Coordinates of C-alpha atoms and ligand atoms in Angstrom, one line a residue:
X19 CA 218.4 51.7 138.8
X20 CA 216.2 50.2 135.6
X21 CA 213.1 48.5 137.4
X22 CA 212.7 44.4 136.2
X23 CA 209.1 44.2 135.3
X24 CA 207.6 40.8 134.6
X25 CA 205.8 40.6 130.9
X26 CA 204.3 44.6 130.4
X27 CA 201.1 44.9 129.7
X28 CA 199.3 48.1 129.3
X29 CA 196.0 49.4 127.9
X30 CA 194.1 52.2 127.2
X31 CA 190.3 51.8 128.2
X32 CA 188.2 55.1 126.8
X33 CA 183.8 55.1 126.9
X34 CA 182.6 55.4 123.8
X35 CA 180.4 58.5 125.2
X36 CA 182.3 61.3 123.1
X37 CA 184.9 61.7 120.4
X38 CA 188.9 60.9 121.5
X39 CA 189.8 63.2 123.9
X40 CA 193.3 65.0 123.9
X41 CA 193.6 64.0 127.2
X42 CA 192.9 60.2 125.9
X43 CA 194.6 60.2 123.4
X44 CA 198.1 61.7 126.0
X45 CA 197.1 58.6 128.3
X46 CA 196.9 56.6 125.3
X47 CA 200.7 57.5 123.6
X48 CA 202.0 57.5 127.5
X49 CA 200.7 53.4 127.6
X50 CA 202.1 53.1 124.0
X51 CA 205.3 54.5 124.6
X52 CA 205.7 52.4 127.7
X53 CA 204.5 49.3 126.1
X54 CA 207.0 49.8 123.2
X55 CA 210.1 50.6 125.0
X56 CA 209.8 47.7 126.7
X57 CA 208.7 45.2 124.2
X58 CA 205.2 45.0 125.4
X59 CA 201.7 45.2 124.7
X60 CA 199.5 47.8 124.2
X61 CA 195.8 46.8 124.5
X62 CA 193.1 48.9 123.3
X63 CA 189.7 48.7 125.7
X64 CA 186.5 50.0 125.0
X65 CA 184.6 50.2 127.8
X66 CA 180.9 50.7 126.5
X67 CA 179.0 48.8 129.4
X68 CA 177.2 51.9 130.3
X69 CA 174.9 51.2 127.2
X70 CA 172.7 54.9 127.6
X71 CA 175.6 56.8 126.8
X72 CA 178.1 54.2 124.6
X73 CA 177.8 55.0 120.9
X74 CA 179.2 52.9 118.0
X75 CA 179.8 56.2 115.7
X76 CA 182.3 57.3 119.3
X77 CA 184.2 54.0 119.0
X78 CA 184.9 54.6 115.5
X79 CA 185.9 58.0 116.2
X80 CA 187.8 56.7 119.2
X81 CA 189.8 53.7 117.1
X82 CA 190.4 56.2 113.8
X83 CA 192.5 59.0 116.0
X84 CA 194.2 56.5 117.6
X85 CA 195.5 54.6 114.2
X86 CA 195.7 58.6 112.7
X87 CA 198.3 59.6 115.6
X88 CA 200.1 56.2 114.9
X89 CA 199.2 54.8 118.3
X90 CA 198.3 51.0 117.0
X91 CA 197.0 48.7 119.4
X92 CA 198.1 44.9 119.2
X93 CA 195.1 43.6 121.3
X94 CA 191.5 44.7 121.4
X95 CA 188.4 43.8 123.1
X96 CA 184.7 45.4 124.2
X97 CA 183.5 45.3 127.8
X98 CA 180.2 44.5 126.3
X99 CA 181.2 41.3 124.7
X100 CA 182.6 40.2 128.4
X101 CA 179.3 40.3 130.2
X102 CA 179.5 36.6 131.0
X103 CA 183.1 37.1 132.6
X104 CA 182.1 39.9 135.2
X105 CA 179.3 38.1 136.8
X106 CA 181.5 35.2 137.3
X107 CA 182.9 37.2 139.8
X108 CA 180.4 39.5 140.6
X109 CA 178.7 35.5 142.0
X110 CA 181.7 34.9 143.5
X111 CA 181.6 37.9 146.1
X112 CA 177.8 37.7 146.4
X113 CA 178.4 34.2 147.6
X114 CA 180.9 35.4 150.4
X115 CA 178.9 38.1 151.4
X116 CA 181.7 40.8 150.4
X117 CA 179.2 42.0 148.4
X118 CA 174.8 42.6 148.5
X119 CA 172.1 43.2 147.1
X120 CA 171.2 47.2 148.4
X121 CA 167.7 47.6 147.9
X122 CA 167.0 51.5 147.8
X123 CA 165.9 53.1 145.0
X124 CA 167.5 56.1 142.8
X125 CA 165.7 58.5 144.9
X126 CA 166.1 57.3 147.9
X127 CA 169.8 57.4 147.2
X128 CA 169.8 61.0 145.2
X129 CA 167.7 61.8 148.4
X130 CA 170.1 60.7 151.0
X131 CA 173.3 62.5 148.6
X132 CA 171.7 65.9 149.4
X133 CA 170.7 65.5 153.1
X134 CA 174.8 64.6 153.5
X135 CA 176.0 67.1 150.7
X136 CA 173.4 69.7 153.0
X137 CA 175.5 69.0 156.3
X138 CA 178.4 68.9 155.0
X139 CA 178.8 65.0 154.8
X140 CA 180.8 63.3 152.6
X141 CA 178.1 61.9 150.4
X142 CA 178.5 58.0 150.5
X143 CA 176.1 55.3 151.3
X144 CA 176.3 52.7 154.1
X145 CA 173.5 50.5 153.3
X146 CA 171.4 49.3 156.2
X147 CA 170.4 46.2 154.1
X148 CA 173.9 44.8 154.3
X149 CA 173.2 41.2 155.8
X150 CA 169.4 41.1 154.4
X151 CA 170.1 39.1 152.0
X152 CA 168.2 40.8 149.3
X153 CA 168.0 39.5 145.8
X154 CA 167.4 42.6 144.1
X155 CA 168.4 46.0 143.1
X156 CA 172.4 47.6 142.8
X157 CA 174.9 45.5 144.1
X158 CA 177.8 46.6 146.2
X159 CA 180.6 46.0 148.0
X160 CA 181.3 46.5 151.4
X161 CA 185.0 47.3 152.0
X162 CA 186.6 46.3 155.1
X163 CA 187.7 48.7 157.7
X164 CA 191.5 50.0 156.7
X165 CA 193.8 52.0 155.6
X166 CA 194.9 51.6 152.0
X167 CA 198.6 51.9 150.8
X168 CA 200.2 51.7 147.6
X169 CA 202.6 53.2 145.5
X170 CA 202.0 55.1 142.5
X171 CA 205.2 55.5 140.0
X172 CA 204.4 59.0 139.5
X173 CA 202.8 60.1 142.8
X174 CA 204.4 57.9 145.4
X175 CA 203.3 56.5 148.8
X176 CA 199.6 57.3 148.2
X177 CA 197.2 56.6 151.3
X178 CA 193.3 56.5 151.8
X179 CA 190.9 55.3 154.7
X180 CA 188.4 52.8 153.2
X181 CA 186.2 54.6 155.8
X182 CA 185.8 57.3 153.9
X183 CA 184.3 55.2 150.6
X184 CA 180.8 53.7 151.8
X185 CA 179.4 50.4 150.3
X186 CA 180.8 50.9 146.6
X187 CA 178.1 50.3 143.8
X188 CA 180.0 47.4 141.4
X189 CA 177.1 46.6 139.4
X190 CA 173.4 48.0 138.3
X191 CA 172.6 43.6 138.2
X192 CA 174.8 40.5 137.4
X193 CA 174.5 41.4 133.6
X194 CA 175.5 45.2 134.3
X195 CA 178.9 45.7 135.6
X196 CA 180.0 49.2 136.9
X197 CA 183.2 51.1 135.8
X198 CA 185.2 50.1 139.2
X199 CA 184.2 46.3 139.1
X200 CA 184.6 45.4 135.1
X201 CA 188.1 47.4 134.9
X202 CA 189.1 45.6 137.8
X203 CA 188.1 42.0 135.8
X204 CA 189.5 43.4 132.8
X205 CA 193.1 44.2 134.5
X206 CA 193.0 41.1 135.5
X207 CA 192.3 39.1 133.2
X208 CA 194.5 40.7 130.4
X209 CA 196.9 40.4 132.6
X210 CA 197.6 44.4 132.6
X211 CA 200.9 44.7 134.8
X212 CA 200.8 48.4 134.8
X213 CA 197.8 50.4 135.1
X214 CA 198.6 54.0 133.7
X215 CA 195.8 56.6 133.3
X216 CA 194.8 60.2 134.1
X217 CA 195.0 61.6 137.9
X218 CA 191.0 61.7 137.5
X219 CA 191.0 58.6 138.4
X220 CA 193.3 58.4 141.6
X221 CA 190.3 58.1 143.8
X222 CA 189.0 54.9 142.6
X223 CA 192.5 53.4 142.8
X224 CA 191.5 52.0 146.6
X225 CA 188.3 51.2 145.3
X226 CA 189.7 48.8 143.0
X227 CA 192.0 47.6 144.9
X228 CA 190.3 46.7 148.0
X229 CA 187.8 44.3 145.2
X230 CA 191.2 43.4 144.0
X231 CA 192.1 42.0 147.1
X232 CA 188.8 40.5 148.0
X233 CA 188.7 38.6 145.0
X234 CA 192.7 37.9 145.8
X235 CA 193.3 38.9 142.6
X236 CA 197.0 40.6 141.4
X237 CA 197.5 44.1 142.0
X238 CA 199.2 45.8 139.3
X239 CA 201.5 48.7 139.4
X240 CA 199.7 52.3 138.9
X241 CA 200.6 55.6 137.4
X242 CA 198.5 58.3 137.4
X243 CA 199.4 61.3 134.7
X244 CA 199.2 64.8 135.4
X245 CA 196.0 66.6 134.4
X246 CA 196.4 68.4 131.1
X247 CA 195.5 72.2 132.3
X248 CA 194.1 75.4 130.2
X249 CA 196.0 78.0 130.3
X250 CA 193.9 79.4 133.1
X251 CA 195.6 76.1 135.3
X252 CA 191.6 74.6 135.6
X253 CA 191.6 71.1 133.8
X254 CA 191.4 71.3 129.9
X255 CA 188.0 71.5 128.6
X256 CA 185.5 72.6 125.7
X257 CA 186.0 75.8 127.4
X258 CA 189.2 76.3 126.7
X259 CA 188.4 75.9 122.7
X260 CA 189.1 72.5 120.6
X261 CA 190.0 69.1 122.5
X262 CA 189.3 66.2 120.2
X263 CA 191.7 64.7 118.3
X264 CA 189.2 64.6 115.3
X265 CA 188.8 68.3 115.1
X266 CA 193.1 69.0 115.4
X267 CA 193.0 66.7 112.6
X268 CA 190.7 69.0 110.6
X269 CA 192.0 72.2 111.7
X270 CA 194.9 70.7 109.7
X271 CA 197.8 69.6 112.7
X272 CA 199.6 66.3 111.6
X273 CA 200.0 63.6 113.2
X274 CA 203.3 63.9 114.1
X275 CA 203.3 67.4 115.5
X276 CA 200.4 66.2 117.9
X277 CA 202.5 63.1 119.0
X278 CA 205.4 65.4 119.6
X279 CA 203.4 67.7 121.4
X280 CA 201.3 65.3 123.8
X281 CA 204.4 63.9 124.8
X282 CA 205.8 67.1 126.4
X283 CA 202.8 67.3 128.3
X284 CA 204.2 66.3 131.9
X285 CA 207.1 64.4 130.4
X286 CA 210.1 65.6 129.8
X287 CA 213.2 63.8 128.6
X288 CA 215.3 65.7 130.8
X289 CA 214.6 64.9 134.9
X290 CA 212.0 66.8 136.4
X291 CA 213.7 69.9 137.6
X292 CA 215.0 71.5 134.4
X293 CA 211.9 70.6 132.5
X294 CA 210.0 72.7 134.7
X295 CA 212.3 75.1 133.6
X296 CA 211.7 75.0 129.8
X297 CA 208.2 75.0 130.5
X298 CA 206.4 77.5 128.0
X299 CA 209.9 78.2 126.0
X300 CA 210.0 76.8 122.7
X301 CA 213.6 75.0 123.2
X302 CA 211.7 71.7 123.2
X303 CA 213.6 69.1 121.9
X304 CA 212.0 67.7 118.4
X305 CA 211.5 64.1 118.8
X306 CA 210.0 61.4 116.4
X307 CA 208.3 58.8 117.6
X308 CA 211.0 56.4 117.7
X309 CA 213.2 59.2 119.9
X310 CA 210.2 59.1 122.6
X311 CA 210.0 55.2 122.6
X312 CA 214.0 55.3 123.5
X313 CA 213.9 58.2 125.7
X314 CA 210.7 57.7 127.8
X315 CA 210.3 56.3 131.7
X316 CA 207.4 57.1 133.8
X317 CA 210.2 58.5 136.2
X318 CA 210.5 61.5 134.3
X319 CA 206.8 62.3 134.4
X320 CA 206.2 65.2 136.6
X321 CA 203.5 65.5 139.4
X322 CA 202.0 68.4 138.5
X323 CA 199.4 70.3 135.9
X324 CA 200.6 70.0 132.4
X325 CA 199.7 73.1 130.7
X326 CA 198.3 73.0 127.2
X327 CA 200.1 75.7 124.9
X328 CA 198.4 75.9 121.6
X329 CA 201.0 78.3 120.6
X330 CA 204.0 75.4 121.6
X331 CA 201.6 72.9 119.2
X332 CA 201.7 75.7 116.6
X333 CA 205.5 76.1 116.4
X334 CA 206.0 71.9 116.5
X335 CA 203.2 71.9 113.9
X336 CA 205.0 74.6 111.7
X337 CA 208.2 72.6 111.9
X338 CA 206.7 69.4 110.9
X339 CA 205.1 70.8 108.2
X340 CA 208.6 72.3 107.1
X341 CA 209.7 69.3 106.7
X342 CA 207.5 67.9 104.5
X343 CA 208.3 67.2 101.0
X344 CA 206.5 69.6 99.0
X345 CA 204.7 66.8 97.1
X346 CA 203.6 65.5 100.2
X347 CA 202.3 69.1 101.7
X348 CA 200.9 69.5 98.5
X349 CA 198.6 66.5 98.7
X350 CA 197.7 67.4 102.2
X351 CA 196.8 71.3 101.6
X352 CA 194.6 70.0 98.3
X353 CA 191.2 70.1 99.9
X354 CA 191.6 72.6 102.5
X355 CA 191.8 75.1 99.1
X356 CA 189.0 73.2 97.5
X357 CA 187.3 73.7 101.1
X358 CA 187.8 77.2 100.6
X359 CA 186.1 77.4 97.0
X360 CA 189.3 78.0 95.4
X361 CA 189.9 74.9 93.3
X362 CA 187.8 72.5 92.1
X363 CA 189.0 68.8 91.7
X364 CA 188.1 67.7 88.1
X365 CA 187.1 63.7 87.5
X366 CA 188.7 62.0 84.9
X367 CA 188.2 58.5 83.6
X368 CA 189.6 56.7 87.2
X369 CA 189.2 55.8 90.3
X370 CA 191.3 58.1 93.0
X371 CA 192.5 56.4 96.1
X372 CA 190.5 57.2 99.3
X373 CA 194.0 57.9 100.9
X374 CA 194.2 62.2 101.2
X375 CA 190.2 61.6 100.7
X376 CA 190.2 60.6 97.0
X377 CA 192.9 63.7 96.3
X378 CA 195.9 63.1 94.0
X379 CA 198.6 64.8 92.2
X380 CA 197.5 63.2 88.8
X381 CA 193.8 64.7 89.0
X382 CA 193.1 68.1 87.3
X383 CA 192.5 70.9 89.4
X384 CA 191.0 74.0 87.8
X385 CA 190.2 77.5 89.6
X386 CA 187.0 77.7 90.9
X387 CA 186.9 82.2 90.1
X388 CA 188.1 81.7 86.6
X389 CA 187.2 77.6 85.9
X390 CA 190.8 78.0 84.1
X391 CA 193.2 74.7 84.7
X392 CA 195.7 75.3 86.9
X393 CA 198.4 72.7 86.3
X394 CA 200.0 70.9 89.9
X395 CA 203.3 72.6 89.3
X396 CA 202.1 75.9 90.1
X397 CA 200.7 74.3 92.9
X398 CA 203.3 73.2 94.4
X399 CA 205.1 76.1 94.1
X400 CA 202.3 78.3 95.7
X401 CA 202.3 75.9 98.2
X402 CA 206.2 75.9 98.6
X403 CA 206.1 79.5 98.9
X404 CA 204.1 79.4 102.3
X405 CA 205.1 76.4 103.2
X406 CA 207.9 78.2 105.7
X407 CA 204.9 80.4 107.6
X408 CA 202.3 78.1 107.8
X409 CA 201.4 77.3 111.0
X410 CA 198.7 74.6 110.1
X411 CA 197.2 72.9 107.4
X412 CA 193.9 74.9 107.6
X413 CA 195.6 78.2 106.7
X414 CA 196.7 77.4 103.7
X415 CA 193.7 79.3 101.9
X416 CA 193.6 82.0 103.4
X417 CA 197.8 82.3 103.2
X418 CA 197.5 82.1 99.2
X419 CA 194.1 83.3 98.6
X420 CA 195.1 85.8 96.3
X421 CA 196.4 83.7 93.7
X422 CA 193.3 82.1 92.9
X423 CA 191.5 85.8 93.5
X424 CA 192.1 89.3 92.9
X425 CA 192.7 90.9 95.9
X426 CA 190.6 93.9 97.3
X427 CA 192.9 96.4 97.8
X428 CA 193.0 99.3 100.5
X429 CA 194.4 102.1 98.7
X430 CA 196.7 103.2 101.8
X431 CA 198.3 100.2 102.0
X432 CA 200.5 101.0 98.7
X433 CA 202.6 103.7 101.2
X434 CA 206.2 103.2 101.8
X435 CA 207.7 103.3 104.3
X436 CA 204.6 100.9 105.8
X437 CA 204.9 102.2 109.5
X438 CA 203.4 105.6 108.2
X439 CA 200.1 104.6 108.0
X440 CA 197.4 107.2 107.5
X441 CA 195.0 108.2 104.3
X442 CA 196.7 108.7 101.2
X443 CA 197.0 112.7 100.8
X444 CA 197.0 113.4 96.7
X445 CA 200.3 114.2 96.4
X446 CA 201.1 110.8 97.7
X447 CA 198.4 109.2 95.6
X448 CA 199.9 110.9 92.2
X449 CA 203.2 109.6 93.2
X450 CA 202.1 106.1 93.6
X451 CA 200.0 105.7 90.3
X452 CA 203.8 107.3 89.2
X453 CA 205.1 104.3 90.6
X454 CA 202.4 101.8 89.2
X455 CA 202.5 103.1 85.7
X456 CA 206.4 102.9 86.2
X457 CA 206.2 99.1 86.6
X458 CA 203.4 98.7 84.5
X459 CA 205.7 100.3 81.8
X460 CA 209.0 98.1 82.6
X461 CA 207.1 95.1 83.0
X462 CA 205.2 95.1 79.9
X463 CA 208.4 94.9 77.9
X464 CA 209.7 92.1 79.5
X465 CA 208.5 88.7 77.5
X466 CA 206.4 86.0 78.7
X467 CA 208.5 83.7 78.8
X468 CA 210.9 85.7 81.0
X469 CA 208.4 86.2 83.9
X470 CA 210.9 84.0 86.3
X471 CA 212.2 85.0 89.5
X472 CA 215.8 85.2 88.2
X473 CA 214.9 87.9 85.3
X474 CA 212.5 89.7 87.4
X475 CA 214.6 90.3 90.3
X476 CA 217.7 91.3 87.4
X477 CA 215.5 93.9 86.0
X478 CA 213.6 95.3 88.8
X479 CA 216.1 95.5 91.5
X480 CA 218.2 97.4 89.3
X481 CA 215.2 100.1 89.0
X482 CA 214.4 99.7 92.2
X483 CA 218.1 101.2 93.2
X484 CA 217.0 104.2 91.6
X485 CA 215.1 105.4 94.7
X486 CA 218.7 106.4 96.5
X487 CA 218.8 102.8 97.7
X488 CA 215.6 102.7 99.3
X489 CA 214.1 99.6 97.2
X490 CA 210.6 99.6 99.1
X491 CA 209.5 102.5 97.1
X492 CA 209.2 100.3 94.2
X493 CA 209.1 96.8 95.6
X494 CA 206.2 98.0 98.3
X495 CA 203.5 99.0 95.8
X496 CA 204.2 96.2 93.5
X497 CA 203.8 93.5 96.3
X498 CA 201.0 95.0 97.4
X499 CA 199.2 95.7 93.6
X500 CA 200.1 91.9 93.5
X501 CA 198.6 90.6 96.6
X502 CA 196.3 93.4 98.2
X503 CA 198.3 92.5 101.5
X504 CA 201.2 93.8 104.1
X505 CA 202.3 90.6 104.5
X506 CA 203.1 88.0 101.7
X507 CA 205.9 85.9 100.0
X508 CA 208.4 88.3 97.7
X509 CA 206.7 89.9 94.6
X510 CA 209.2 88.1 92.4
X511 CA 208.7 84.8 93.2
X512 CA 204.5 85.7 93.2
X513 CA 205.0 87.2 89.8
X514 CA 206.2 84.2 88.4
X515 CA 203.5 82.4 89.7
X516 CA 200.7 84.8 88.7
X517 CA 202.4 85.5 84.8
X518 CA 202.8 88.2 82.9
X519 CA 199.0 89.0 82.0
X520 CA 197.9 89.0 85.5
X521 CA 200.6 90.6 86.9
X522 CA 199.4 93.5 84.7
X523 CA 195.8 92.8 84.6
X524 CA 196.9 93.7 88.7
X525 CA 198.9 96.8 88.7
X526 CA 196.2 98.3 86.3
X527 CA 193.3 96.9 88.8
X528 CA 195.2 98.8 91.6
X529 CA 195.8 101.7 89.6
X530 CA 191.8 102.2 89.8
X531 CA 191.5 101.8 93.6
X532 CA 194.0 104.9 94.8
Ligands
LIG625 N1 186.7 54.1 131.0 C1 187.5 54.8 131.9 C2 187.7 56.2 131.3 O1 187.4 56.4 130.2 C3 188.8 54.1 132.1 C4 189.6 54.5 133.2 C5 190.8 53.6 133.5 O2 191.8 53.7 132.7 O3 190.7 52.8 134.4 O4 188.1 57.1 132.0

């Protein structure tokens, strides 16, 4: 039955103390994709109040993934520029005596962690100066004695014994609020009717809501989201390679592959038990944004792990960039070759907008080897020739290297058939250069102007019949004099590409190497 929910609010509330995390930026589409489908708000947080660690340069990084995945927020506000708010309440408990003034100091408390951790205690405080009435040092809250209940939408009946807790620290003084006290203010006070983050944070749930309830302040509905898991099943980490959205970006992912992606990790738009079934295959649905707005409920989110499959980002990132129009791809792949040193951008009289970072299809590229123009229609079709294998943006140099370089060739790679590999004996060598000199010959004849696919697959395939119908014997060393490689588009289409004079300029190159 569809759940009536009141006016949904919903945020995402990262520290600025690193760049946007994967697993952020997963919380942050789940709050979006909520919000959206049911015409709500999705607020944007930043909770710097811990001011050692917070760093402007993270909030930048933290607000440009989020607008580069498409995940726009419609409110946004800073813990730091709140301060007056929390101690409002932070007075308000003081007054009541919910909450005091502990007096012990960092090592007395670090002190007392180890002497419980030692026996085997859990390592909490219960602070003897509780009724002192001190006016100094951390304050915290004394929960009372009970047992707290409430419902997750993802987990379910979820219990804890405030026994277990201690005096929780909610603030380092009245102008320094603590995670557990200002998110609780901030929920409240944005009126966030549905609090959905990462399982991490399950344990402070009771913590909040037992301030929640002193302060008799709305309790909103929670959701905690499976952990995103290596592929080891620990929780995702540096250790298991690249995690910030910032360097997916540059390892050249797009946006909406990521989206895509992140989505499928613990939600699945089929119920629970046959996504568990597709997990690892590649049969995922593809879905655009719009399709996961329509599609998504936090029923369908699962309970456990969410394992993180580069290789499933990889195939949703190679469809993406299939669809692409090659103009488009074009202007993406642009600087990843001038990354590479294999083009240089040339300035002319005019000002480039900053959009694909100052790269456009009007500027003048020339190669960076030969410092000869290379017009954007060859380009596009070197790029249009890879565009089916690439995987991600960032392979795009070394994928069509060769055009911009002459390859190094290994001289046994010219052999045919390729699964023979092994040194070139002479005999084999002799029949090769036979082979080269062959081409060399045919090609030489053909005019400039008839260097196109069309012609050259006309005239060569109808040599390459010639070898009792085993085509490879002519078509293998020519892709390889052309490229230096086993694996690479077809030598027609490359040929055209590369034009007469350095399609021979090649063969005679390769000729030297066997
Ligand atoms: N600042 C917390 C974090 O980055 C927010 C947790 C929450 O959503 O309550 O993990």
């Amino acid at each position: 039955m569809p759940i009536k929910f009141k006016k949904i609010r919903v945020r995402i509330a990262p520290s600025p103390t690193g760049p946007l995390h994967i697993g952020t930026a997963r919380t942050a589409l789940f709050n979006y994709l909520f919000a959206k489908k049911h015409k709500g708000s999705f607020i944007l947080r930043i909770e710097d109040t811990d001011l050692e660690r917070s760093n402007p340069k993270y909030e930048k990084n933290i607000k440009d993934g989020l607008q580069w995945l498409g995940i726009q927020w419609d409110e946004f506000y800073k813990q730091s520029e709140r301060i007056d708010s929390y101690a409002k309440y932070l007075k308000k408990l003081l007054d009541s005596g919910q909450a005091f003034y502990c007096g012990h100091s960092k090592e007395e408390l670090e002190k007392e962690r180890k002497e419980k951790l030692k026996k085997k205690e859990p390592p909490i405080h219960i602070c003897e100066h509780y009724n002192k009435k001190l006016k100094k040092g951390i304050i915290r809250f004394r929960p009372p004695k009970k047992k707290i209940v409430f419902n997750d939408l993802i987990r379910d009946r979820v219990e804890f014994n405030s026994e277990l807790l201690g005096d929780i620290s909610i603030a380092k003084n009245l102008k320094t609020p603590l995670y557990n006290f200002a998110v609780i203010i901030d929920d409240y006070e944005m009126k966030i009717s549905h609090v959905i983050r990462g399982e991490d944070h399950l344990s402070n749930t009771p913590k909040q809501i037992l301030i929640q309830e002193a302060l008799n302040l709305p309790i909103p509905q929670y959701a905690h989201l499976p952990l995103i898991l290596g592929p080891d099943k620990t929780k995702l980490s540096k250790r298991h390679g690249v995690v910030s959205v910032a360097d997916y970006q540059k390892q050249g992912y797009l946006p909406k592959a990521l989206i895509n992606f992140m989505a499928l990790l613990g939600w699945s738009p089929q119920d629970k038990i046959s996504s568990q079934k597709s997990e690892n295959s590649h049969d995922e649905e593809m879905l655009s944004i719009k399709e996961l707005i329509k599609k998504f409920s936090l029923g369908k989110i699962q309970k456990g792990g969410a394992i993180f499959n580069v290789a499933k980002l990889d195939w949703f990132n190679g469809n993406y960039i299939r669809q692409k129009s090659l103009e488009n791809l074009t202007l993406l792949c642009l600087p990843y070759l001038v990354e590479r040193g294999l083009i240089e951008p040339i300035f002319i009289n005019k000002q480039y907008p900053p959009a694909y970072g100052g790269y456009s299809l009007e500027r003048k590229y020339i190669i960076t080897k030969t410092k000869k123009e290379i017009p954007i229609n060859k380009l596009k079709k070197i790029i249009g020739l890879e565009q089916k294998r690439m995987k991600k943006l960032s392979e795009v140099g070394e994928l069509t290297e060769f055009f911009f370089k002459s390859p190094h060739y290994k001289s046994d790679m010219f052999k045919w058939p390729r699964t023979q590999r092994a040194r070139l004996k002479e005999k084999e060598k002799k029949e090769i250069i036979n082979i080269l000199n062959k081409l060399e010959q045919i090609l030489s004849k053909i005019k400039e102007k008839d260097f196109t696919i069309e012609k050259l697959k006309t005239i060569l395939m109808l040599e390459a019949e010639k070898f009792n119908g085993d085509r490879g014997c002519l078509l293998w060393p020519l892709r390889v004099a052309l490229t230096g490689r086993e694996k690479s588009p077809g030598p027609f289409e490359i040929a055209e590409i590369l034009g007469k004079e350095r399609v021979l300029e090649r063969i005679k190159e390769a000729k030297k190497t066997i």
